[in-house]
CSV table of C-alpha atoms in Angstrom, one decimal:
chain,number,residue,atom,x,y,z
A,748,MET,CA,97.7,-0.9,-70.6
A,749,ALA,CA,96.2,-3.5,-68.2
A,750,ARG,CA,94.6,-6.4,-70.1
A,751,LYS,CA,91.2,-7.6,-69.2
A,752,TYR,CA,91.1,-10.9,-71.1
A,753,PHE,CA,94.5,-12.0,-72.4
A,754,GLY,CA,96.9,-13.6,-69.9
A,755,THR,CA,100.4,-15.2,-70.5
A,756,ASP,CA,98.9,-17.7,-73.0
A,757,GLY,CA,95.8,-16.3,-74.6
A,758,ILE,CA,92.4,-16.2,-72.9
A,759,ARG,CA,91.6,-18.9,-70.4
A,760,GLY,CA,88.9,-19.6,-67.8
A,761,ARG,CA,85.9,-21.7,-66.9
A,762,ALA,CA,83.8,-22.2,-70.0
A,763,ASN,CA,80.4,-20.7,-70.1
A,764,ALA,CA,80.9,-19.0,-66.8
A,765,ALA,CA,82.2,-15.5,-65.8
A,766,VAL,CA,84.4,-14.3,-68.6
A,767,LEU,CA,84.7,-17.1,-71.1
A,768,THR,CA,81.2,-17.3,-72.6
A,769,PRO,CA,80.1,-17.8,-76.2
A,770,GLU,CA,79.4,-14.1,-76.4
A,771,LEU,CA,83.0,-13.3,-75.6
A,772,ALA,CA,84.2,-15.9,-78.1
A,773,MET,CA,82.1,-14.3,-80.8
A,774,LYS,CA,83.4,-10.9,-79.9
A,775,VAL,CA,87.0,-12.1,-80.0
A,776,GLY,CA,86.3,-13.5,-83.4
A,777,GLN,CA,84.9,-10.2,-84.6
A,778,ALA,CA,87.7,-8.2,-83.0
A,779,ALA,CA,90.6,-10.4,-84.2
A,780,GLY,CA,89.0,-10.6,-87.6
A,781,CYS,CA,88.7,-6.9,-87.9
A,782,HIS,CA,92.3,-6.4,-86.7
A,783,PHE,CA,93.6,-8.8,-89.3
A,784,LEU,CA,91.5,-7.5,-92.3
A,785,ARG,CA,94.5,-6.1,-94.1
A,786,GLY,CA,94.8,-5.8,-97.8
A,787,ASP,CA,92.2,-6.5,-100.6
A,788,HIS,CA,92.6,-10.4,-100.6
A,789,LYS,CA,89.9,-12.7,-99.4
A,790,HIS,CA,90.8,-13.2,-95.7
A,791,ARG,CA,90.7,-16.6,-93.9
A,792,VAL,CA,91.2,-18.0,-90.4
A,793,ILE,CA,92.1,-21.5,-89.3
A,794,ILE,CA,90.3,-22.8,-86.2
A,795,GLY,CA,91.4,-25.9,-84.3
A,796,LYS,CA,90.5,-27.2,-80.9
A,797,ASP,CA,91.2,-29.9,-78.4
A,798,THR,CA,88.7,-32.5,-77.2
A,799,ARG,CA,86.8,-30.6,-74.5
A,800,LEU,CA,83.0,-30.7,-74.5
A,801,SER,CA,82.8,-26.9,-74.6
A,802,GLY,CA,85.0,-26.8,-77.7
A,803,TYR,CA,81.9,-27.3,-79.9
A,804,MET,CA,80.2,-24.3,-78.3
A,805,MET,CA,83.3,-22.1,-78.5
A,806,GLU,CA,84.1,-23.1,-82.1
A,807,THR,CA,80.6,-22.2,-83.3
A,808,ALA,CA,80.6,-18.9,-81.5
A,809,MET,CA,84.0,-18.0,-83.1
A,810,VAL,CA,82.8,-19.0,-86.5
A,811,ALA,CA,79.9,-16.6,-86.1
A,812,GLY,CA,82.2,-13.9,-85.1
A,813,PHE,CA,84.7,-14.3,-87.9
A,814,THR,CA,82.2,-14.7,-90.7
A,815,SER,CA,80.2,-11.7,-89.4
A,816,VAL,CA,83.1,-9.4,-90.2
A,817,GLY,CA,83.9,-11.0,-93.6
A,818,MET,CA,86.5,-13.7,-92.8
A,819,ASP,CA,86.3,-17.2,-94.3
A,820,VAL,CA,86.8,-19.9,-91.7
A,821,ILE,CA,88.6,-23.2,-92.1
A,822,LEU,CA,87.8,-25.8,-89.4
A,823,THR,CA,90.3,-28.6,-88.6
A,824,GLY,CA,88.6,-30.4,-85.7
A,825,PRO,CA,90.9,-31.7,-82.8
A,826,LEU,CA,94.5,-30.9,-83.6
A,827,PRO,CA,97.5,-30.0,-81.5
A,828,THR,CA,98.2,-26.3,-81.0
A,829,PRO,CA,101.4,-26.4,-83.0
A,830,ALA,CA,99.5,-28.0,-85.9
A,831,ILE,CA,97.3,-24.9,-86.0
A,832,ALA,CA,100.3,-22.6,-86.0
A,833,MET,CA,101.8,-24.7,-88.9
A,834,LEU,CA,98.6,-24.8,-91.0
A,835,THR,CA,98.1,-21.0,-90.5
A,836,ARG,CA,101.4,-20.3,-92.2
A,837,GLU,CA,101.2,-23.2,-94.7
A,838,MET,CA,97.7,-22.2,-95.9
A,839,ARG,CA,98.5,-18.5,-96.1
A,840,ALA,CA,95.8,-17.7,-93.5
A,841,ASP,CA,95.6,-14.3,-91.9
A,842,LEU,CA,95.0,-15.7,-88.5
A,843,GLY,CA,95.0,-19.0,-86.5
A,844,VAL,CA,92.9,-19.9,-83.5
A,845,MET,CA,93.4,-22.8,-81.1
A,846,ILE,CA,90.5,-23.4,-78.7
A,847,SER,CA,92.1,-25.1,-75.7
A,848,ALA,CA,92.9,-24.7,-72.0
A,849,SER,CA,96.1,-26.8,-72.5
A,850,HIS,CA,96.7,-28.8,-69.3
A,851,ASN,CA,93.7,-27.5,-67.4
A,852,ALA,CA,90.8,-29.8,-66.4
A,853,PHE,CA,87.9,-30.1,-68.9
A,854,PRO,CA,85.5,-27.5,-67.4
A,855,ASP,CA,88.0,-24.8,-68.5
A,856,ASN,CA,88.7,-23.7,-72.0
A,857,GLY,CA,90.7,-21.0,-73.8
A,858,ILE,CA,91.5,-19.1,-76.9
A,859,LYS,CA,95.0,-18.9,-78.4
A,860,LEU,CA,95.7,-16.7,-81.4
A,861,PHE,CA,98.4,-17.0,-84.1
A,862,GLY,CA,99.4,-14.4,-86.7
A,863,PRO,CA,99.9,-15.2,-90.4
A,864,ASP,CA,103.5,-16.1,-89.6
A,865,GLY,CA,102.4,-18.9,-87.3
A,866,LEU,CA,103.7,-17.0,-84.2
A,867,LYS,CA,101.7,-16.1,-81.1
A,868,LEU,CA,100.4,-12.6,-81.1
A,869,SER,CA,102.4,-9.8,-79.6
A,870,ASP,CA,101.2,-7.8,-76.6
A,871,GLU,CA,100.4,-4.9,-78.9
A,872,ASP,CA,98.2,-7.1,-81.1
A,873,GLU,CA,96.3,-8.5,-78.1
A,874,GLU,CA,95.8,-5.1,-76.6
A,875,ALA,CA,94.5,-3.8,-80.0
A,876,ILE,CA,92.0,-6.8,-80.1
A,877,GLU,CA,90.9,-6.0,-76.5
A,878,ALA,CA,90.2,-2.4,-77.5
A,879,LEU,CA,88.1,-3.6,-80.4
A,880,ILE,CA,86.1,-6.0,-78.2
A,881,ALA,CA,84.9,-2.9,-76.3
A,882,SER,CA,84.0,-1.0,-79.4
A,883,LYS,CA,81.3,-1.2,-82.0
A,884,MET,CA,82.7,-3.2,-84.9
A,885,PRO,CA,81.7,-2.9,-88.5
A,886,LEU,CA,79.8,-6.0,-89.7
A,887,ALA,CA,79.8,-7.5,-93.2
A,888,THR,CA,76.6,-7.7,-95.2
A,889,GLY,CA,75.4,-9.4,-98.3
A,890,GLY,CA,78.1,-11.2,-100.3
A,891,ASP,CA,80.8,-10.0,-98.0
A,892,ILE,CA,79.8,-12.3,-95.2
A,893,GLY,CA,82.4,-15.0,-94.7
A,894,ARG,CA,82.0,-18.7,-95.4
A,895,ALA,CA,83.0,-21.7,-93.3
A,896,ARG,CA,84.3,-25.1,-94.4
A,897,ARG,CA,86.0,-28.1,-92.8
A,898,ILE,CA,89.1,-29.7,-94.2
A,899,GLU,CA,89.7,-33.5,-93.9
A,900,ASP,CA,93.4,-33.8,-94.5
A,901,SER,CA,94.7,-31.6,-91.7
A,902,ARG,CA,95.9,-34.6,-89.6
A,903,GLY,CA,97.9,-36.0,-92.5
A,904,ARG,CA,99.5,-32.7,-93.2
A,905,TYR,CA,100.7,-32.4,-89.6
A,906,ILE,CA,102.0,-35.9,-89.4
A,907,HIS,CA,104.0,-35.4,-92.6
A,908,ALA,CA,105.5,-32.2,-91.2
A,909,VAL,CA,106.5,-33.7,-87.8
A,910,LYS,CA,108.1,-36.7,-89.4
A,911,GLY,CA,110.1,-34.4,-91.7
A,912,SER,CA,111.7,-32.9,-88.6
A,913,ILE,CA,114.1,-35.8,-88.1
A,914,GLY,CA,115.1,-36.6,-91.7
A,915,GLN,CA,114.0,-39.1,-94.3
A,916,ASP,CA,116.2,-42.0,-93.1
A,917,ALA,CA,115.2,-42.0,-89.4
A,918,ARG,CA,113.5,-45.2,-88.2
A,919,PHE,CA,112.4,-46.4,-84.8
A,920,ASP,CA,112.2,-50.1,-85.6
A,921,GLY,CA,112.4,-52.3,-82.4
A,922,LEU,CA,111.6,-49.4,-80.1
A,923,LYS,CA,108.7,-50.0,-77.6
A,924,VAL,CA,107.1,-46.7,-76.9
A,925,VAL,CA,104.3,-45.8,-74.5
A,926,ILE,CA,102.6,-42.6,-75.5
A,927,ASP,CA,100.0,-40.8,-73.3
A,928,CYS,CA,98.0,-38.2,-75.2
A,929,ALA,CA,96.0,-36.9,-72.3
A,930,ASN,CA,92.7,-37.7,-74.1
A,931,GLY,CA,93.5,-34.5,-75.8
A,932,ALA,CA,94.3,-33.0,-79.2
A,933,ALA,CA,97.0,-35.3,-80.3
A,934,TYR,CA,95.2,-38.5,-79.6
A,935,GLN,CA,95.3,-39.5,-83.2
A,936,VAL,CA,98.3,-37.7,-84.7
A,937,ALA,CA,101.1,-38.4,-82.2
A,938,PRO,CA,100.7,-42.2,-82.0
A,939,THR,CA,100.3,-42.4,-85.8
A,940,ALA,CA,103.4,-40.4,-86.5
A,941,ILE,CA,105.6,-42.5,-84.2
A,942,TRP,CA,104.0,-45.8,-85.4
A,943,GLU,CA,104.7,-44.8,-89.1
A,944,LEU,CA,108.4,-44.5,-88.1
A,945,GLY,CA,108.5,-48.1,-87.0
A,946,ALA,CA,108.0,-48.1,-83.3
A,947,LYS,CA,105.7,-50.5,-81.4
A,948,ILE,CA,103.1,-48.2,-79.8
A,949,PHE,CA,101.3,-48.7,-76.4
A,950,ALA,CA,98.8,-45.8,-76.3
A,951,VAL,CA,97.3,-44.3,-73.2
A,952,GLY,CA,94.9,-41.4,-73.0
A,953,VAL,CA,93.5,-41.8,-76.6
A,954,GLU,CA,89.8,-42.2,-75.8
A,955,PRO,CA,88.5,-38.7,-75.4
A,956,ASN,CA,84.8,-38.4,-74.5
A,957,GLY,CA,84.6,-34.6,-74.0
A,958,THR,CA,85.1,-34.6,-70.2
A,959,ASN,CA,88.2,-36.7,-69.6
A,960,ILE,CA,91.0,-34.5,-71.1
A,961,ASN,CA,93.9,-34.4,-68.7
A,962,ASP,CA,91.9,-36.6,-66.2
A,963,ASN,CA,94.6,-38.6,-64.5
A,964,VAL,CA,96.5,-38.8,-67.7
A,965,GLY,CA,99.0,-36.6,-69.7
A,966,SER,CA,102.1,-34.6,-68.8
A,967,THR,CA,100.7,-33.4,-65.5
A,968,ALA,CA,99.5,-36.8,-64.2
A,969,LEU,CA,102.3,-39.3,-64.9
A,970,ASP,CA,101.1,-42.4,-63.0
A,971,ALA,CA,99.3,-43.9,-66.0
A,972,VAL,CA,102.3,-43.6,-68.4
A,973,LYS,CA,104.7,-44.8,-65.7
A,974,ALA,CA,102.6,-47.9,-65.0
A,975,LYS,CA,102.3,-48.7,-68.6
A,976,VAL,CA,106.0,-48.4,-69.2
A,977,ILE,CA,106.7,-50.9,-66.4
A,978,GLU,CA,103.9,-53.2,-67.5
A,979,GLU,CA,105.0,-53.4,-71.1
A,980,GLN,CA,108.7,-53.3,-70.3
A,981,ALA,CA,108.8,-50.4,-72.8
A,982,ASP,CA,112.0,-48.5,-73.8
A,983,ILE,CA,110.5,-45.1,-73.0
A,984,GLY,CA,107.3,-43.3,-72.2
A,985,LEU,CA,106.1,-40.0,-73.7
A,986,ALA,CA,103.4,-37.8,-72.1
A,987,LEU,CA,101.8,-34.9,-73.8
A,988,ASP,CA,99.3,-32.3,-72.4
A,989,GLY,CA,95.8,-31.6,-73.6
A,990,ASP,CA,96.8,-29.5,-76.6
A,991,ALA,CA,100.2,-31.3,-77.1
A,992,ASP,CA,102.5,-28.3,-77.0
A,993,ARG,CA,104.5,-29.8,-74.1
A,994,LEU,CA,106.2,-33.1,-73.4
A,995,ILE,CA,107.4,-34.9,-70.3
A,996,VAL,CA,109.3,-38.2,-70.7
A,997,VAL,CA,109.5,-41.3,-68.5
A,998,ASP,CA,112.5,-43.6,-68.8
A,999,GLU,CA,112.4,-47.4,-68.9
A,1000,LYS,CA,112.6,-47.5,-65.1
A,1001,GLY,CA,109.5,-45.3,-64.7
A,1002,GLU,CA,111.5,-42.2,-63.7
A,1003,THR,CA,110.4,-38.7,-64.8
A,1004,VAL,CA,112.5,-36.7,-67.3
A,1005,ASP,CA,111.3,-33.0,-67.3
A,1006,GLY,CA,111.8,-30.3,-69.8
A,1007,ASP,CA,115.1,-29.2,-68.4
A,1008,GLN,CA,116.7,-32.6,-69.0
A,1009,LEU,CA,115.2,-32.7,-72.5
A,1010,MET,CA,116.6,-29.3,-73.3
A,1011,ALA,CA,120.0,-30.6,-72.1
A,1012,LEU,CA,119.8,-33.6,-74.3
A,1013,ILE,CA,118.6,-31.7,-77.4
A,1014,ALA,CA,121.2,-29.0,-76.9
A,1015,THR,CA,124.0,-31.6,-76.6
A,1016,GLU,CA,122.8,-33.4,-79.8
A,1017,LEU,CA,122.5,-30.1,-81.8
A,1018,ALA,CA,125.8,-28.8,-80.6
A,1019,ALA,CA,127.6,-32.0,-81.5
A,1020,ALA,CA,126.1,-31.9,-85.0
A,1021,GLY,CA,127.0,-28.2,-85.4
A,1022,LYS,CA,123.4,-27.3,-85.6
A,1023,LEU,CA,122.8,-25.3,-82.5
A,1024,LYS,CA,122.2,-21.7,-83.5
A,1025,GLY,CA,122.8,-18.7,-81.4
A,1026,GLY,CA,125.5,-20.4,-79.3
A,1027,GLY,CA,123.2,-21.2,-76.4
A,1028,VAL,CA,119.7,-22.1,-75.1
A,1029,VAL,CA,116.8,-20.0,-74.0
A,1030,ALA,CA,114.7,-21.0,-71.0
A,1031,THR,CA,112.6,-19.3,-68.3
A,1032,VAL,CA,113.5,-18.3,-64.8
A,1033,MET,CA,111.9,-21.6,-63.6
A,1034,SER,CA,114.5,-23.8,-65.2
A,1035,ASN,CA,116.8,-25.6,-62.8
A,1036,LEU,CA,120.2,-24.2,-61.9
A,1037,GLY,CA,121.6,-27.6,-62.7
A,1038,LEU,CA,120.7,-27.1,-66.4
A,1039,GLU,CA,122.5,-23.8,-66.4
A,1040,ARG,CA,125.6,-25.3,-64.8
A,1041,TYR,CA,125.5,-28.3,-67.3
A,1042,LEU,CA,125.3,-26.0,-70.3
A,1043,GLU,CA,128.1,-23.8,-68.9
A,1044,LYS,CA,130.4,-26.8,-68.9
A,1045,LEU,CA,129.7,-27.2,-72.7
A,1046,GLY,CA,130.4,-23.5,-73.2
A,1047,LEU,CA,126.8,-22.8,-73.9
A,1048,PRO,CA,125.0,-19.9,-72.0
A,1049,LEU,CA,121.5,-20.2,-70.7
A,1050,VAL,CA,119.4,-17.1,-71.5
A,1051,ARG,CA,116.5,-16.7,-69.1
A,1052,THR,CA,113.2,-15.1,-69.7
A,1053,ALA,CA,109.9,-14.6,-67.9
A,1054,VAL,CA,107.6,-17.6,-67.6
A,1055,GLY,CA,105.7,-18.4,-70.8
A,1056,ASP,CA,106.7,-19.9,-74.1
A,1057,ARG,CA,105.8,-16.7,-75.9
A,1058,TYR,CA,108.6,-15.0,-74.0
A,1059,VAL,CA,111.0,-17.8,-74.7
A,1060,LEU,CA,110.2,-17.5,-78.4
A,1061,GLU,CA,110.7,-13.7,-78.4
A,1062,ALA,CA,114.2,-14.1,-76.9
A,1063,MET,CA,115.0,-16.9,-79.3
A,1064,ARG,CA,114.1,-14.8,-82.3
A,1065,ALA,CA,115.9,-11.7,-81.0
A,1066,GLY,CA,119.1,-13.6,-80.4
A,1067,GLY,CA,119.1,-16.0,-83.3
A,1068,TYR,CA,118.6,-19.2,-81.1
A,1069,ASN,CA,116.9,-22.3,-82.4
A,1070,LEU,CA,116.4,-24.1,-79.2
A,1071,GLY,CA,114.4,-23.0,-76.2
A,1072,GLY,CA,111.8,-24.3,-73.7
A,1073,GLU,CA,110.4,-24.6,-70.2
A,1074,GLN,CA,110.8,-27.1,-67.4
A,1075,SER,CA,107.2,-27.9,-67.8
A,1076,GLY,CA,107.9,-29.5,-71.1
A,1077,HIS,CA,107.3,-26.8,-73.7
A,1078,MET,CA,110.1,-27.4,-76.3
A,1079,ILE,CA,110.5,-24.9,-79.1
A,1080,LEU,CA,112.7,-26.2,-82.0
A,1081,LEU,CA,112.5,-23.1,-84.3
A,1082,ASP,CA,114.0,-24.9,-87.3
A,1083,HIS,CA,110.8,-27.0,-87.3
A,1084,ALA,CA,108.0,-25.2,-85.5
A,1085,THR,CA,107.0,-21.7,-84.5
A,1086,THR,CA,105.7,-22.7,-81.1
A,1087,GLY,CA,106.1,-25.5,-78.5
A,1088,ASP,CA,105.5,-28.9,-80.1
A,1089,GLY,CA,105.5,-32.0,-77.9
A,1090,THR,CA,105.4,-34.4,-80.8
A,1091,ILE,CA,108.4,-32.9,-82.6
A,1092,ALA,CA,110.3,-32.8,-79.3
A,1093,ALA,CA,109.4,-36.5,-78.8
A,1094,LEU,CA,110.7,-37.4,-82.2
A,1095,GLN,CA,114.0,-35.7,-81.4
A,1096,VAL,CA,114.3,-37.7,-78.2
A,1097,LEU,CA,113.5,-41.0,-79.9
A,1098,ALA,CA,116.0,-40.3,-82.7
A,1099,ALA,CA,118.7,-39.6,-80.1
A,1100,LEU,CA,117.8,-42.8,-78.2
A,1101,VAL,CA,118.1,-44.9,-81.4
A,1102,ARG,CA,121.4,-43.2,-82.4
A,1103,SER,CA,122.9,-43.7,-78.9
A,1104,ASP,CA,122.2,-47.4,-78.5
A,1105,LYS,CA,121.7,-46.5,-74.8
A,1106,LYS,CA,118.9,-47.1,-72.4
A,1107,ALA,CA,116.7,-44.0,-71.8
A,1108,SER,CA,117.8,-43.9,-68.2
A,1109,GLU,CA,121.5,-43.5,-69.3
A,1110,LEU,CA,120.7,-41.0,-72.0
A,1111,LEU,CA,118.2,-38.7,-70.5
A,1112,HIS,CA,119.6,-37.8,-67.1
A,1113,LEU,CA,122.5,-35.5,-68.1
A,1114,PHE,CA,122.8,-33.5,-64.9
A,1115,ASP,CA,121.8,-33.6,-61.2
A,1116,PRO,CA,119.1,-31.1,-60.6
A,1117,VAL,CA,119.7,-28.6,-57.8
A,1118,PRO,CA,117.1,-29.0,-55.0
A,1119,GLN,CA,114.2,-26.9,-56.1
A,1120,LEU,CA,110.8,-26.3,-54.4
A,1121,LEU,CA,107.7,-24.7,-55.9
A,1122,LYS,CA,104.6,-23.9,-53.8
A,1123,ASN,CA,101.4,-22.1,-54.8
A,1124,VAL,CA,99.3,-19.8,-52.6
A,1125,VAL,CA,95.7,-19.2,-53.7
A,1126,TYR,CA,94.4,-15.6,-53.1
A,1127,ALA,CA,91.0,-14.1,-53.6
A,1128,ASP,CA,91.8,-10.5,-54.6
A,1129,GLY,CA,94.1,-7.6,-54.0
A,1130,ASP,CA,98.0,-7.8,-54.3
A,1131,PRO,CA,99.6,-9.9,-51.5
A,1132,LEU,CA,103.0,-9.2,-53.0
A,1133,ALA,CA,102.6,-5.5,-52.1
A,1134,HIS,CA,102.2,-6.2,-48.4
A,1135,ALA,CA,105.1,-5.1,-46.3
A,1136,ASP,CA,105.5,-8.5,-44.4
A,1137,VAL,CA,105.6,-10.3,-47.8
A,1138,LYS,CA,108.3,-7.9,-49.0
A,1139,ALA,CA,110.3,-8.5,-45.9
A,1140,ALA,CA,110.0,-12.3,-46.2
A,1141,ILE,CA,111.2,-12.2,-49.8
A,1142,ALA,CA,114.1,-9.9,-48.9
A,1143,GLU,CA,115.2,-12.3,-46.1
A,1144,GLY,CA,114.9,-15.3,-48.6
A,1145,GLU,CA,117.1,-13.5,-51.1
A,1146,ARG,CA,119.7,-12.8,-48.4
A,1147,ALA,CA,119.7,-16.5,-47.3
A,1148,LEU,CA,120.2,-17.8,-50.9
A,1149,ASP,CA,122.6,-15.1,-52.0
A,1150,GLY,CA,125.4,-16.8,-54.0
A,1151,ARG,CA,124.0,-20.3,-53.3
A,1152,GLY,CA,120.7,-20.4,-55.2
A,1153,ARG,CA,117.8,-18.5,-56.7
A,1154,LEU,CA,114.4,-17.2,-55.6
A,1155,VAL,CA,111.5,-16.6,-58.1
A,1156,ILE,CA,108.2,-15.1,-57.0
A,1157,ARG,CA,105.5,-14.5,-59.5
A,1158,LYS,CA,101.7,-14.3,-60.0
A,1159,SER,CA,100.2,-17.0,-62.2
A,1160,GLY,CA,99.1,-15.6,-65.5
A,1161,THR,CA,96.1,-18.0,-65.7
A,1162,GLU,CA,95.0,-18.6,-62.1
A,1163,PRO,CA,94.6,-16.6,-58.9
A,1164,LYS,CA,97.8,-17.9,-57.4
A,1165,ILE,CA,101.2,-16.6,-56.2
A,1166,ARG,CA,104.0,-19.1,-57.2
A,1167,VAL,CA,106.9,-19.3,-54.9
A,1168,MET,CA,110.0,-21.1,-56.2
A,1169,ALA,CA,113.4,-21.4,-54.6
A,1170,GLU,CA,116.5,-23.5,-55.4
A,1171,GLY,CA,119.9,-24.0,-54.0
A,1172,ASP,CA,122.4,-26.6,-52.9
A,1173,ASP,CA,121.0,-26.8,-49.4
A,1174,ALA,CA,117.5,-28.5,-49.6
A,1175,GLY,CA,116.6,-27.6,-46.1
A,1176,GLU,CA,117.4,-23.9,-46.6
A,1177,VAL,CA,115.4,-23.9,-49.8
A,1178,GLU,CA,112.4,-25.3,-47.9
A,1179,ARG,CA,112.7,-22.9,-45.1
A,1180,VAL,CA,112.8,-19.9,-47.5
A,1181,VAL,CA,109.7,-21.1,-49.5
A,1182,ASP,CA,107.7,-21.9,-46.4
A,1183,ALA,CA,108.5,-18.5,-44.8
A,1184,ILE,CA,107.4,-16.6,-47.9
A,1185,CYS,CA,104.3,-18.7,-48.4
A,1186,ASP,CA,103.2,-18.2,-44.8
A,1187,ALA,CA,103.6,-14.4,-45.3
A,1188,VAL,CA,101.6,-14.4,-48.5
A,1189,THR,CA,98.8,-16.6,-46.9
A,1190,LYS,CA,98.5,-14.1,-44.0
A,1191,ALA,CA,98.5,-11.1,-46.3
A,1192,ALA,CA,95.8,-12.7,-48.5
A,1193,ALA,CA,93.6,-13.5,-45.6
């Protein structure tokens, strides 16, 4: 069944325009509430958000939706996406909601849903909720209408949980850490957690005003954290995105360390300690071939999935793995969290740095990435990938890279873009392949 609202990571779009309106948010609340009204206990939902101006509007609309079908609502205020997943499970809620558009600019917003187990909903659940949105839903009346309340200790609960992910004796004394919170959901909890473990903190992106989330800060705009690392002569820089479910690292020289290098480090650490479950690592088709080759030398297979941390998690659970992630910085450590958690991943990296007694530049660059190029082509409508000339260009690219690289073509799940990625040992050939396919897509989309 084709889905109208849900993409690869919930519902996302321009807030108060086109699809993502308060009316839709209320209907999603009603539909999700009805779908999870199971059993005769009093049902409850946890709602968190990032720091976008539109978060107030979306939160209020969703409260109206959930309470109107008989669900009680617990509001946390700004918290990372993984914190909402954790609290949903910890507080025995029937459903968790994160209002966020992740790394997108502030005019956008989104709705992510978690089941009572703290896991993102399955395709089947999302399809059932979409079907309910289009139907007439039964409303609660009288004393059956839900209540809403705000809890004040949610930040403390989350900080305690993430600190527990590295053991009681771990300390970061003497470490100079720059942390960029993207003026987003982790602006309070991430610096506090790392400071409590003894590090000296230099914070960037911790002054949200409703409109500056991800604005030249965070994991998709690294100039600010790089500059601060050099200015303060810090040991390491950490950059989160708007909802803090992804992490990108900067070493003491100001060089970028992406999710693939972080997976290599964490896999190496876990394997050495005998704690890597499943005998390998799960990543998406976008992860660099260099990571795959590095893990092969350790005797660890790399299992690839479609793009999206939900698909990484599905493969992890199916195969018994406890480590997975994405090049973009989503790190899932299933022993500690049910979804990507940038703060937990950051603590693993800092703990490894302390244990190694090495500089970040020595520790964090474990393999040489294969030349990789990703370009995006915007299209208005239709299906450019179905065009004969595009198919021919893709086939020619696959022939050129056969045995020497990989080609990945996909539609974005959140934007009207075709993403063209190629990698191989010959950088020139990779560029020629990508440019030829992008040109074909551009002409087909015209």
